[in-house]
Amino acid sequence: KAGVTQTPRYLIKTRGQQVTLSCSPISGHRSVSWYQQTPGQGLQFLFEYFSETQRNKGNFPGRFSGRQFSNSRSEMNVSTLELGDSALYLCASSALAGANPGGTDTQYFGPGTRLTVL
Amino acid sequence: ILNVEQSPQSLHVQEGDSTNFTCSFPSSNFYALHWYRWETAKSPEALFVMTLNGDEKKKGRISATLNTKEGYSYLYIKGSQPEDSATYLCAPTGNQFYFGTGTSLTVIP
């Protein structure tokens, strides 16, 4: 089975612009979660989508949004980019919802998109 | 938000040494505890998932234990090898994965 893929792998934007990142989950997986990683921080949870519905959302401003398509592919959008948005953005797919039920479903991560905001 | 602490933050050991790290988390609203290994320039890779108090899991030279009553998990690496160099992340789950900041392990040949 092909793994989780993310495009693009690297991106350079300037402040005020917007950006869209894409994630294709493992075939058959219906849940996609997005995480942000910045130096010194753990993986910060952005949101999770399951069957095209946002099931859970982390503590990020409304500039961060996402969606999931009927084929389970997901996109994440960040509008009005700020310097602090420079980070590695990871997506992870799982067969069921990322943490429900029972919390045992493993998440499989993509290689990430490195976003640099100048 | 669930506060997850991992210690130590970083660790340098000699090849052949055994080592262990700790993941601490609030024991309430606990569902499961996941461990991941994250090598530089690669994707995080799942190692273990544990749910029950007293659970022990093993994969080669790496093993993990879980204490849900006191809210901690240990990860052990026996006879560390350079290829074990990575950041090890733990993530207890509630309604989402709550990742710690990780323990960065460097194994010196």
PDB file of N, CA and C in Angstrom, chain A residues 35 37 40-43 45 56 88 90 98-100 102-107 109-111, chain B residues 1 31-32 34 36 38 41-44 46 49 51 89 93-97 99-101:
ATOM      1  N   TYR A  35      -1.204  18.436  11.707  1.00  0.00           N
ATOM      2  CA  TYR A  35      -0.401  18.893  12.834  1.00  0.00           C
ATOM      3  C   TYR A  35       0.594  19.947  12.354  1.00  0.00           C
ATOM      4  N   GLN A  37       4.348  21.572  13.440  1.00  0.00           N
ATOM      5  CA  GLN A  37       5.508  21.422  14.297  1.00  0.00           C
ATOM      6  C   GLN A  37       6.452  22.590  14.100  1.00  0.00           C
ATOM      7  N   GLY A  40      11.140  23.416  19.051  1.00  0.00           N
ATOM      8  CA  GLY A  40      10.901  23.457  20.489  1.00  0.00           C
ATOM      9  C   GLY A  40       9.494  23.088  20.903  1.00  0.00           C
ATOM     10  N   GLN A  41       8.619  22.899  19.917  1.00  0.00           N
ATOM     11  CA  GLN A  41       7.231  22.531  20.221  1.00  0.00           C
ATOM     12  C   GLN A  41       6.972  21.099  19.782  1.00  0.00           C
ATOM     13  N   GLY A  42       6.080  20.471  20.468  1.00  0.00           N
ATOM     14  CA  GLY A  42       5.632  19.157  20.015  1.00  0.00           C
ATOM     15  C   GLY A  42       4.714  19.323  18.820  1.00  0.00           C
ATOM     16  N   LEU A  43       4.201  18.230  18.362  1.00  0.00           N
ATOM     17  CA  LEU A  43       3.232  18.293  17.276  1.00  0.00           C
ATOM     18  C   LEU A  43       1.943  18.906  17.818  1.00  0.00           C
ATOM     19  N   PHE A  45      -1.835  19.866  17.382  1.00  0.00           N
ATOM     20  CA  PHE A  45      -2.988  19.382  16.629  1.00  0.00           C
ATOM     21  C   PHE A  45      -3.775  20.547  16.050  1.00  0.00           C
ATOM     22  N   ASN A  56     -12.843  17.286  15.026  1.00  0.00           N
ATOM     23  CA  ASN A  56     -12.163  17.868  16.167  1.00  0.00           C
ATOM     24  C   ASN A  56     -11.265  18.987  15.678  1.00  0.00           C
ATOM     25  N   LEU A  88       6.734  23.006   9.989  1.00  0.00           N
ATOM     26  CA  LEU A  88       6.514  21.769   9.253  1.00  0.00           C
ATOM     27  C   LEU A  88       5.072  21.359   9.512  1.00  0.00           C
ATOM     28  N   LEU A  90       2.379  18.452   9.132  1.00  0.00           N
ATOM     29  CA  LEU A  90       2.254  17.017   8.904  1.00  0.00           C
ATOM     30  C   LEU A  90       0.794  16.620   8.844  1.00  0.00           C
ATOM     31  N   GLY A  98      -9.084   9.499  14.453  1.00  0.00           N
ATOM     32  CA  GLY A  98      -7.743   9.445  15.028  1.00  0.00           C
ATOM     33  C   GLY A  98      -7.688   8.949  16.459  1.00  0.00           C
ATOM     34  N   ALA A  99      -8.638   9.298  17.266  1.00  0.00           N
ATOM     35  CA  ALA A  99      -8.540   8.913  18.671  1.00  0.00           C
ATOM     36  C   ALA A  99      -9.801   8.224  19.168  1.00  0.00           C
ATOM     37  N   ASN A 100     -10.760   7.980  18.342  1.00  0.00           N
ATOM     38  CA  ASN A 100     -12.005   7.335  18.761  1.00  0.00           C
ATOM     39  C   ASN A 100     -12.357   6.226  17.797  1.00  0.00           C
ATOM     40  N   GLY A 102     -11.888   4.304  21.547  1.00  0.00           N
ATOM     41  CA  GLY A 102     -10.868   3.542  22.266  1.00  0.00           C
ATOM     42  C   GLY A 102      -9.471   4.108  22.151  1.00  0.00           C
ATOM     43  N   GLY A 103      -9.246   4.997  21.182  1.00  0.00           N
ATOM     44  CA  GLY A 103      -7.944   5.646  21.087  1.00  0.00           C
ATOM     45  C   GLY A 103      -6.815   4.773  20.609  1.00  0.00           C
ATOM     46  N   THR A 104      -7.096   3.575  20.103  1.00  0.00           N
ATOM     47  CA  THR A 104      -6.015   2.669  19.742  1.00  0.00           C
ATOM     48  C   THR A 104      -5.653   2.718  18.267  1.00  0.00           C
ATOM     49  N   ASP A 105      -6.448   3.421  17.476  1.00  0.00           N
ATOM     50  CA  ASP A 105      -6.193   3.430  16.045  1.00  0.00           C
ATOM     51  C   ASP A 105      -4.907   4.186  15.727  1.00  0.00           C
ATOM     52  N   THR A 106      -3.973   3.543  15.057  1.00  0.00           N
ATOM     53  CA  THR A 106      -2.672   4.149  14.757  1.00  0.00           C
ATOM     54  C   THR A 106      -2.816   5.187  13.663  1.00  0.00           C
ATOM     55  N   GLN A 107      -2.109   6.289  13.815  1.00  0.00           N
ATOM     56  CA  GLN A 107      -2.035   7.297  12.770  1.00  0.00           C
ATOM     57  C   GLN A 107      -0.746   7.070  11.987  1.00  0.00           C
ATOM     58  N   PHE A 109       1.838   8.816   9.327  1.00  0.00           N
ATOM     59  CA  PHE A 109       2.197  10.174   8.946  1.00  0.00           C
ATOM     60  C   PHE A 109       2.782  10.276   7.546  1.00  0.00           C
ATOM     61  N   GLY A 110       2.514  11.407   6.925  1.00  0.00           N
ATOM     62  CA  GLY A 110       3.169  11.756   5.684  1.00  0.00           C
ATOM     63  C   GLY A 110       4.513  12.416   5.956  1.00  0.00           C
ATOM     64  N   PRO A 111       5.242  12.778   4.889  1.00  0.00           N
ATOM     65  CA  PRO A 111       6.574  13.372   5.054  1.00  0.00           C
ATOM     66  C   PRO A 111       6.542  14.838   5.457  1.00  0.00           C
TER      67      PRO A 111
ATOM     68  N   ILE B   1      -7.066  20.529  26.746  1.00  0.00           N
ATOM     69  CA  ILE B   1      -5.668  20.313  26.405  1.00  0.00           C
ATOM     70  C   ILE B   1      -5.023  19.438  27.464  1.00  0.00           C
ATOM     71  N   TYR B  31      -7.369   7.092  27.207  1.00  0.00           N
ATOM     72  CA  TYR B  31      -7.820   6.009  26.352  1.00  0.00           C
ATOM     73  C   TYR B  31      -6.672   5.076  26.002  1.00  0.00           C
ATOM     74  N   ALA B  32      -5.620   5.624  25.436  1.00  0.00           N
ATOM     75  CA  ALA B  32      -4.494   4.813  24.981  1.00  0.00           C
ATOM     76  C   ALA B  32      -3.238   5.661  24.961  1.00  0.00           C
ATOM     77  N   HIS B  34       0.350   6.063  22.739  1.00  0.00           N
ATOM     78  CA  HIS B  34       1.094   5.686  21.540  1.00  0.00           C
ATOM     79  C   HIS B  34       2.540   6.161  21.660  1.00  0.00           C
ATOM     80  N   TYR B  36       5.928   6.859  19.142  1.00  0.00           N
ATOM     81  CA  TYR B  36       6.394   7.005  17.763  1.00  0.00           C
ATOM     82  C   TYR B  36       7.895   7.267  17.763  1.00  0.00           C
ATOM     83  N   TRP B  38      10.770   9.159  15.350  1.00  0.00           N
ATOM     84  CA  TRP B  38      10.846  10.133  14.267  1.00  0.00           C
ATOM     85  C   TRP B  38      12.311  10.374  13.945  1.00  0.00           C
ATOM     86  N   ALA B  41      14.430  13.765   8.685  1.00  0.00           N
ATOM     87  CA  ALA B  41      14.072  13.732   7.256  1.00  0.00           C
ATOM     88  C   ALA B  41      13.121  12.588   6.900  1.00  0.00           C
ATOM     89  N   LYS B  42      12.542  11.958   7.909  1.00  0.00           N
ATOM     90  CA  LYS B  42      11.551  10.908   7.639  1.00  0.00           C
ATOM     91  C   LYS B  42      10.234  11.251   8.326  1.00  0.00           C
ATOM     92  N   SER B  43       9.234  10.398   8.129  1.00  0.00           N
ATOM     93  CA  SER B  43       7.947  10.590   8.792  1.00  0.00           C
ATOM     94  C   SER B  43       7.962   9.895  10.143  1.00  0.00           C
ATOM     95  N   PRO B  44       7.209  10.412  11.106  1.00  0.00           N
ATOM     96  CA  PRO B  44       7.075   9.669  12.371  1.00  0.00           C
ATOM     97  C   PRO B  44       6.540   8.266  12.097  1.00  0.00           C
ATOM     98  N   ALA B  46       5.066   4.672  13.805  1.00  0.00           N
ATOM     99  CA  ALA B  46       4.434   4.110  14.995  1.00  0.00           C
ATOM    100  C   ALA B  46       5.255   2.951  15.549  1.00  0.00           C
ATOM    101  N   VAL B  49       1.211   0.852  20.690  1.00  0.00           N
ATOM    102  CA  VAL B  49       0.030   1.448  21.305  1.00  0.00           C
ATOM    103  C   VAL B  49      -0.340   0.551  22.486  1.00  0.00           C
ATOM    104  N   THR B  51      -2.959   0.225  26.120  1.00  0.00           N
ATOM    105  CA  THR B  51      -4.189   0.726  26.712  1.00  0.00           C
ATOM    106  C   THR B  51      -4.353   0.362  28.182  1.00  0.00           C
ATOM    107  N   LEU B  89       8.569  10.100  20.399  1.00  0.00           N
ATOM    108  CA  LEU B  89       7.396  10.852  20.807  1.00  0.00           C
ATOM    109  C   LEU B  89       6.384   9.940  21.468  1.00  0.00           C
ATOM    110  N   THR B  93      -4.034   9.511  24.182  1.00  0.00           N
ATOM    111  CA  THR B  93      -5.196   9.962  23.427  1.00  0.00           C
ATOM    112  C   THR B  93      -6.369  10.180  24.366  1.00  0.00           C
ATOM    113  N   GLY B  94      -7.074  11.258  24.127  1.00  0.00           N
ATOM    114  CA  GLY B  94      -8.348  11.521  24.777  1.00  0.00           C
ATOM    115  C   GLY B  94      -9.342  11.564  23.646  1.00  0.00           C
ATOM    116  N   ASN B  95      -9.705  12.757  23.208  1.00  0.00           N
ATOM    117  CA  ASN B  95     -10.498  12.888  21.988  1.00  0.00           C
ATOM    118  C   ASN B  95      -9.620  13.230  20.793  1.00  0.00           C
ATOM    119  N   GLN B  96      -8.319  13.236  21.004  1.00  0.00           N
ATOM    120  CA  GLN B  96      -7.351  13.479  19.948  1.00  0.00           C
ATOM    121  C   GLN B  96      -6.009  12.953  20.444  1.00  0.00           C
ATOM    122  N   PHE B  97      -5.009  12.987  19.589  1.00  0.00           N
ATOM    123  CA  PHE B  97      -3.652  12.639  20.010  1.00  0.00           C
ATOM    124  C   PHE B  97      -3.020  13.878  20.647  1.00  0.00           C
ATOM    125  N   PHE B  99       0.547  15.001  21.597  1.00  0.00           N
ATOM    126  CA  PHE B  99       1.955  14.642  21.503  1.00  0.00           C
ATOM    127  C   PHE B  99       2.804  15.433  22.491  1.00  0.00           C
ATOM    128  N   GLY B 100       3.777  14.731  23.111  1.00  0.00           N
ATOM    129  CA  GLY B 100       4.791  15.414  23.875  1.00  0.00           C
ATOM    130  C   GLY B 100       5.825  16.007  22.936  1.00  0.00           C
ATOM    131  N   THR B 101       6.789  16.743  23.503  1.00  0.00           N
ATOM    132  CA  THR B 101       7.824  17.370  22.684  1.00  0.00           C
ATOM    133  C   THR B 101       8.921  16.395  22.295  1.00  0.00           C
TER     134      THR B 101
END
